[in-house]
Amino acid sequence: MSHHILLIEDESDLVQTLRYRLEKEGYQVSASLTGQGGIALAQGAERPDLILLDLMLPDLPGTEVCRQLRAEKSTGAIPVLMLTAKGHEIDRVVGFELGADDYMAKPFSMRELLLRIRAILRRSKGRKASAGNPTWRGFGPIKVDEAGRQIWIEGEEVVLTMIEFNLLMHFLNNKGQVQTRDALLAQVWGYREGVSSRTVDTHVKRLRAKIGIAGTFIETLRGVGYRFRRQPPTPKGAS
Ligand code: CA
């Protein structure tokens, strides 16, 4: 089955170009010229596998669209690639802080965009194939259905973005090992170009905040990177 990509972009020429190129690549494409319309489409029956979201929209800023998508359980985990005006350094960071999985500055090369799209879809695969075949893992208060890409902290489900989930999985797969920012960029993001180590810090910060008590398991090694604790803490009262 082909992947469904939702475009939320108000430049109709760009939408037309993107639609043409994406359909040529075999993707199923839907589009909205407004933020509200885009949110409605994302919540519709044909849930997109990826959203390309413009930062400057007529009705809502892209950052607000992203925030609303993240706040809803049905759309909270859909990867978002943010399209920003060129050189908006602050917007980039804001985009990441609101949970965009990646961004591209306009004008972008279509080839580069297609590579990014493929990388994101590859990283998020497995989420759909998982139904009915959970692969459970536990670590202290953390419970993970890896194939279903769902996590629970002390029994409460937490919605993570794709990057946050992949980051947590990477930490769980490499417990007790020092993870440099460069290694995380290469292994979790899958490429380095255009992504700075500050991005890693932003995502780790967001992940920590979301997973509550388990956030303390991620240790910051100043000037080096991060390390996830090797053993879960012993529950109180146990010997
Ligand atoms: Ca725009």
mmCIF file of C-alpha atoms and ligand atoms in Angstrom:
data_model
loop_
_atom_site.group_PDB
_atom_site.id
_atom_site.type_symbol
_atom_site.label_atom_id
_atom_site.label_comp_id
_atom_site.label_asym_id
_atom_site.label_seq_id
_atom_site.Cartn_x
_atom_site.Cartn_y
_atom_site.Cartn_z
ATOM 1 C CA MET A 1 0.000 0.000 0.000
ATOM 2 C CA SER A 2 1.335 3.418 -0.876
ATOM 3 C CA HIS A 3 2.054 6.002 1.773
ATOM 4 C CA HIS A 4 -0.327 8.901 2.196
ATOM 5 C CA ILE A 5 1.236 12.358 2.394
ATOM 6 C CA LEU A 6 -0.768 15.395 3.475
ATOM 7 C CA LEU A 7 0.348 18.820 2.234
ATOM 8 C CA ILE A 8 -0.643 21.843 4.306
ATOM 9 C CA GLU A 9 0.612 24.722 2.191
ATOM 10 C CA ASP A 10 -1.038 27.867 0.885
ATOM 11 C CA GLU A 11 1.129 28.435 -2.201
ATOM 12 C CA SER A 12 -0.970 26.686 -4.801
ATOM 13 C CA ASP A 13 1.886 26.552 -7.339
ATOM 14 C CA LEU A 14 4.054 24.746 -4.818
ATOM 15 C CA VAL A 15 1.194 22.404 -3.905
ATOM 16 C CA GLN A 16 0.766 21.565 -7.581
ATOM 17 C CA THR A 17 4.476 20.884 -8.051
ATOM 18 C CA LEU A 18 4.708 18.823 -4.882
ATOM 19 C CA ARG A 19 1.607 16.834 -5.729
ATOM 20 C CA TYR A 20 2.937 16.058 -9.200
ATOM 21 C CA ARG A 21 6.354 14.935 -7.940
ATOM 22 C CA LEU A 22 5.033 12.952 -5.001
ATOM 23 C CA GLU A 23 2.394 11.153 -7.061
ATOM 24 C CA LYS A 24 5.084 10.315 -9.594
ATOM 25 C CA GLU A 25 7.000 8.678 -6.730
ATOM 26 C CA GLY A 26 3.951 6.557 -5.977
ATOM 27 C CA TYR A 27 2.660 8.454 -2.946
ATOM 28 C CA GLN A 28 -0.984 9.156 -2.348
ATOM 29 C CA VAL A 29 -1.376 12.914 -1.837
ATOM 30 C CA SER A 30 -3.984 15.127 -0.233
ATOM 31 C CA ALA A 31 -3.672 18.849 0.307
ATOM 32 C CA SER A 32 -5.120 21.789 2.160
ATOM 33 C CA LEU A 33 -4.357 25.468 1.594
ATOM 34 C CA THR A 34 -5.247 26.325 5.206
ATOM 35 C CA GLY A 35 -4.180 25.155 8.638
ATOM 36 C CA GLN A 36 -7.696 24.368 9.838
ATOM 37 C CA GLY A 37 -8.453 22.399 6.686
ATOM 38 C CA GLY A 38 -5.204 20.498 7.108
ATOM 39 C CA ILE A 39 -5.982 19.546 10.702
ATOM 40 C CA ALA A 40 -9.417 18.299 9.603
ATOM 41 C CA LEU A 41 -7.850 16.171 6.858
ATOM 42 C CA ALA A 42 -5.256 14.762 9.290
ATOM 43 C CA GLN A 43 -8.044 13.718 11.656
ATOM 44 C CA GLY A 44 -10.102 12.222 8.831
ATOM 45 C CA ALA A 45 -10.562 8.602 7.900
ATOM 46 C CA GLU A 46 -7.470 8.494 5.688
ATOM 47 C CA ARG A 47 -4.838 9.173 8.292
ATOM 48 C CA PRO A 48 -1.672 10.512 6.614
ATOM 49 C CA ASP A 49 1.685 8.772 7.104
ATOM 50 C CA LEU A 50 3.492 12.090 6.871
ATOM 51 C CA ILE A 51 2.516 15.766 6.886
ATOM 52 C CA LEU A 52 4.387 18.474 4.993
ATOM 53 C CA LEU A 53 3.508 21.627 6.884
ATOM 54 C CA ASP A 54 4.177 25.187 5.776
ATOM 55 C CA LEU A 55 5.142 27.589 8.533
ATOM 56 C CA MET A 56 3.293 30.617 7.097
ATOM 57 C CA LEU A 57 -0.375 29.869 6.499
ATOM 58 C CA PRO A 58 -3.225 32.362 6.078
ATOM 59 C CA ASP A 59 -5.353 31.285 9.045
ATOM 60 C CA LEU A 60 -2.980 29.705 11.588
ATOM 61 C CA PRO A 61 0.796 29.687 11.932
ATOM 62 C CA GLY A 62 2.292 26.296 11.060
ATOM 63 C CA THR A 63 3.644 26.100 14.596
ATOM 64 C CA GLU A 64 0.075 26.277 15.939
ATOM 65 C CA VAL A 65 -1.082 23.622 13.477
ATOM 66 C CA CYS A 66 1.778 21.416 14.676
ATOM 67 C CA ARG A 67 0.866 22.030 18.305
ATOM 68 C CA GLN A 68 -2.770 21.079 17.689
ATOM 69 C CA LEU A 69 -1.778 17.938 15.779
ATOM 70 C CA ARG A 70 0.531 16.915 18.625
ATOM 71 C CA ALA A 71 -2.131 17.526 21.245
ATOM 72 C CA GLU A 72 -4.579 15.045 19.685
ATOM 73 C CA LYS A 73 -4.065 11.356 20.267
ATOM 74 C CA SER A 74 -5.202 10.430 16.748
ATOM 75 C CA THR A 75 -2.655 12.739 15.092
ATOM 76 C CA GLY A 76 -0.009 13.127 17.803
ATOM 77 C CA ALA A 77 2.423 10.608 16.354
ATOM 78 C CA ILE A 78 2.159 11.464 12.645
ATOM 79 C CA PRO A 79 5.575 12.624 11.430
ATOM 80 C CA VAL A 80 5.648 16.318 10.480
ATOM 81 C CA LEU A 81 8.166 17.836 8.095
ATOM 82 C CA MET A 82 8.019 21.610 8.449
ATOM 83 C CA LEU A 83 8.579 23.868 5.443
ATOM 84 C CA THR A 84 10.051 27.180 6.561
ATOM 85 C CA ALA A 85 11.083 30.406 4.893
ATOM 86 C CA LYS A 86 14.782 30.518 4.206
ATOM 87 C CA GLY A 87 17.096 31.314 7.057
ATOM 88 C CA HIS A 88 14.508 31.437 9.798
ATOM 89 C CA GLU A 89 16.808 29.996 12.399
ATOM 90 C CA ILE A 90 14.390 30.728 15.215
ATOM 91 C CA ASP A 91 11.510 29.186 13.347
ATOM 92 C CA ARG A 92 13.516 26.031 12.928
ATOM 93 C CA VAL A 93 14.032 25.658 16.617
ATOM 94 C CA VAL A 94 10.432 26.567 17.363
ATOM 95 C CA GLY A 95 9.354 23.958 14.851
ATOM 96 C CA PHE A 96 11.371 21.311 16.616
ATOM 97 C CA GLU A 97 10.195 22.381 20.010
ATOM 98 C CA LEU A 98 6.626 21.918 18.865
ATOM 99 C CA GLY A 99 7.452 18.445 17.713
ATOM 100 C CA ALA A 100 8.210 18.684 14.015
ATOM 101 C CA ASP A 101 10.308 15.678 13.025
ATOM 102 C CA ASP A 102 12.290 17.546 10.404
ATOM 103 C CA TYR A 103 12.270 20.773 8.456
ATOM 104 C CA MET A 104 13.325 22.114 5.088
ATOM 105 C CA ALA A 105 14.063 25.742 4.329
ATOM 106 C CA LYS A 106 12.498 27.207 1.183
ATOM 107 C CA PRO A 107 13.509 27.143 -1.567
ATOM 108 C CA PHE A 108 14.447 23.490 -1.262
ATOM 109 C CA SER A 109 15.599 20.974 -3.802
ATOM 110 C CA MET A 110 12.919 18.464 -4.692
ATOM 111 C CA ARG A 111 15.508 15.704 -4.679
ATOM 112 C CA GLU A 112 16.542 16.564 -1.115
ATOM 113 C CA LEU A 113 12.900 16.726 -0.034
ATOM 114 C CA LEU A 114 12.208 13.269 -1.496
ATOM 115 C CA LEU A 115 15.252 11.879 0.339
ATOM 116 C CA ARG A 116 14.026 13.334 3.614
ATOM 117 C CA ILE A 117 10.520 11.992 3.043
ATOM 118 C CA ARG A 118 11.895 8.523 2.348
ATOM 119 C CA ALA A 119 14.091 8.690 5.455
ATOM 120 C CA ILE A 120 11.156 9.718 7.657
ATOM 121 C CA LEU A 121 8.839 7.053 6.273
ATOM 122 C CA ARG A 122 11.545 4.422 6.690
ATOM 123 C CA ARG A 123 12.037 5.434 10.311
ATOM 124 C CA SER A 124 8.322 5.324 11.024
ATOM 125 C CA LYS A 125 7.683 1.983 9.332
ATOM 126 C CA GLY A 126 6.508 -0.869 11.452
ATOM 127 C CA ARG A 127 3.872 1.238 13.104
ATOM 128 C CA LYS A 128 1.206 -0.040 10.757
ATOM 129 C CA ALA A 129 2.526 -3.554 10.271
ATOM 130 C CA SER A 130 2.338 -4.046 13.992
ATOM 131 C CA ALA A 131 -1.369 -4.477 14.589
ATOM 132 C CA GLY A 132 -2.129 -7.663 16.473
ATOM 133 C CA ASN A 133 1.508 -8.559 16.899
ATOM 134 C CA PRO A 134 2.808 -6.554 19.835
ATOM 135 C CA THR A 135 6.422 -6.804 20.904
ATOM 136 C CA TRP A 136 6.421 -5.781 24.529
ATOM 137 C CA ARG A 137 9.403 -4.519 26.430
ATOM 138 C CA GLY A 138 9.708 -3.197 29.903
ATOM 139 C CA PHE A 139 12.281 -1.185 31.817
ATOM 140 C CA GLY A 140 11.248 -0.079 35.292
ATOM 141 C CA PRO A 141 8.217 2.200 34.870
ATOM 142 C CA ILE A 142 8.552 2.159 31.060
ATOM 143 C CA LYS A 143 6.492 -0.271 29.016
ATOM 144 C CA VAL A 144 6.926 -0.309 25.258
ATOM 145 C CA ASP A 145 5.019 -1.945 22.428
ATOM 146 C CA GLU A 146 7.840 -1.597 19.975
ATOM 147 C CA ALA A 147 6.019 -2.757 16.854
ATOM 148 C CA GLY A 148 2.946 -0.706 17.719
ATOM 149 C CA ARG A 149 5.165 2.241 18.621
ATOM 150 C CA GLN A 150 3.287 2.957 21.827
ATOM 151 C CA ILE A 151 4.725 3.600 25.265
ATOM 152 C CA TRP A 152 3.355 3.741 28.787
ATOM 153 C CA ILE A 153 4.979 5.291 31.838
ATOM 154 C CA GLU A 154 3.646 3.861 35.098
ATOM 155 C CA GLY A 155 0.635 2.586 33.158
ATOM 156 C CA GLU A 156 -0.189 5.937 31.530
ATOM 157 C CA GLU A 157 0.122 6.080 27.766
ATOM 158 C CA VAL A 158 2.429 8.830 26.506
ATOM 159 C CA VAL A 159 2.239 10.032 22.899
ATOM 160 C CA LEU A 160 5.696 10.528 21.438
ATOM 161 C CA THR A 161 6.655 11.921 18.065
ATOM 162 C CA MET A 162 8.463 9.555 15.750
ATOM 163 C CA ILE A 163 11.850 11.048 16.556
ATOM 164 C CA GLU A 164 11.205 10.922 20.301
ATOM 165 C CA PHE A 165 10.133 7.291 20.062
ATOM 166 C CA ASN A 166 13.168 6.353 17.980
ATOM 167 C CA LEU A 167 15.399 8.211 20.389
ATOM 168 C CA LEU A 168 13.962 6.345 23.367
ATOM 169 C CA MET A 169 14.336 3.008 21.545
ATOM 170 C CA HIS A 170 17.936 3.862 20.741
ATOM 171 C CA PHE A 171 18.613 4.605 24.403
ATOM 172 C CA LEU A 172 16.897 1.381 25.486
ATOM 173 C CA ASN A 173 18.935 -0.604 22.955
ATOM 174 C CA ASN A 174 22.181 0.965 24.152
ATOM 175 C CA LYS A 175 21.709 1.132 27.908
ATOM 176 C CA GLY A 176 24.703 2.240 29.916
ATOM 177 C CA GLN A 177 26.618 3.329 26.828
ATOM 178 C CA VAL A 178 27.803 6.857 26.163
ATOM 179 C CA GLN A 179 25.949 8.307 23.169
ATOM 180 C CA THR A 180 27.610 11.289 21.545
ATOM 181 C CA ARG A 181 25.414 13.826 19.780
ATOM 182 C CA ASP A 182 27.028 12.926 16.457
ATOM 183 C CA ALA A 183 26.312 9.245 16.973
ATOM 184 C CA LEU A 184 22.695 10.029 17.857
ATOM 185 C CA LEU A 185 22.319 12.221 14.766
ATOM 186 C CA ALA A 186 23.708 9.491 12.535
ATOM 187 C CA GLN A 187 21.769 6.630 14.096
ATOM 188 C CA VAL A 188 18.460 8.189 15.086
ATOM 189 C CA TRP A 189 18.064 10.863 12.421
ATOM 190 C CA GLY A 190 19.802 8.821 9.739
ATOM 191 C CA TYR A 191 21.669 11.745 8.235
ATOM 192 C CA ARG A 192 23.567 14.759 9.452
ATOM 193 C CA GLU A 193 23.250 17.449 6.851
ATOM 194 C CA GLY A 194 21.506 20.540 8.147
ATOM 195 C CA VAL A 195 20.781 19.052 11.548
ATOM 196 C CA SER A 196 22.784 20.505 14.393
ATOM 197 C CA SER A 197 23.677 18.994 17.724
ATOM 198 C CA ARG A 198 21.323 21.544 19.265
ATOM 199 C CA THR A 199 18.517 19.583 17.635
ATOM 200 C CA VAL A 200 19.572 16.515 19.601
ATOM 201 C CA ASP A 201 19.481 18.490 22.835
ATOM 202 C CA THR A 202 16.034 19.907 22.025
ATOM 203 C CA HIS A 203 14.585 16.469 21.344
ATOM 204 C CA VAL A 204 16.170 14.893 24.413
ATOM 205 C CA LYS A 205 14.729 17.726 26.487
ATOM 206 C CA ARG A 206 11.262 17.146 25.043
ATOM 207 C CA LEU A 207 11.515 13.384 25.495
ATOM 208 C CA ARG A 208 12.578 13.806 29.114
ATOM 209 C CA ALA A 209 9.685 16.131 29.822
ATOM 210 C CA LYS A 210 7.170 13.708 28.315
ATOM 211 C CA ILE A 211 8.287 10.518 30.029
ATOM 212 C CA GLY A 212 8.156 11.963 33.522
ATOM 213 C CA ILE A 213 9.943 9.864 36.128
ATOM 214 C CA ALA A 214 11.747 7.910 33.395
ATOM 215 C CA GLY A 215 13.248 11.182 32.137
ATOM 216 C CA THR A 216 15.768 10.992 34.942
ATOM 217 C CA PHE A 217 17.167 7.800 33.387
ATOM 218 C CA ILE A 218 18.763 9.900 30.638
ATOM 219 C CA GLU A 219 21.966 11.325 32.026
ATOM 220 C CA THR A 220 23.608 14.372 30.414
ATOM 221 C CA LEU A 221 27.349 14.070 29.993
ATOM 222 C CA ARG A 222 28.403 17.654 29.585
ATOM 223 C CA GLY A 223 30.265 18.305 26.340
ATOM 224 C CA VAL A 224 29.945 14.647 25.321
ATOM 225 C CA GLY A 225 26.361 13.526 24.963
ATOM 226 C CA TYR A 226 23.989 11.286 26.865
ATOM 227 C CA ARG A 227 23.809 7.969 28.649
ATOM 228 C CA PHE A 228 20.730 5.939 29.568
ATOM 229 C CA ARG A 229 20.969 4.102 32.886
ATOM 230 C CA ARG A 230 21.880 0.439 32.677
ATOM 231 C CA GLN A 231 19.415 -0.892 35.242
ATOM 232 C CA PRO A 232 15.989 0.365 36.253
ATOM 233 C CA PRO A 233 15.903 1.695 39.803
ATOM 234 C CA THR A 234 14.920 -0.846 42.457
ATOM 235 C CA PRO A 235 11.285 -0.292 43.477
ATOM 236 C CA LYS A 236 10.888 1.086 46.978
ATOM 237 C CA GLY A 237 10.535 -1.615 49.591
ATOM 238 C CA ALA A 238 12.226 -4.287 47.463
ATOM 239 C CA SER A 239 15.518 -5.714 48.637
HETATM 240 CA CA CA B 1 2.972 30.012 3.058
#
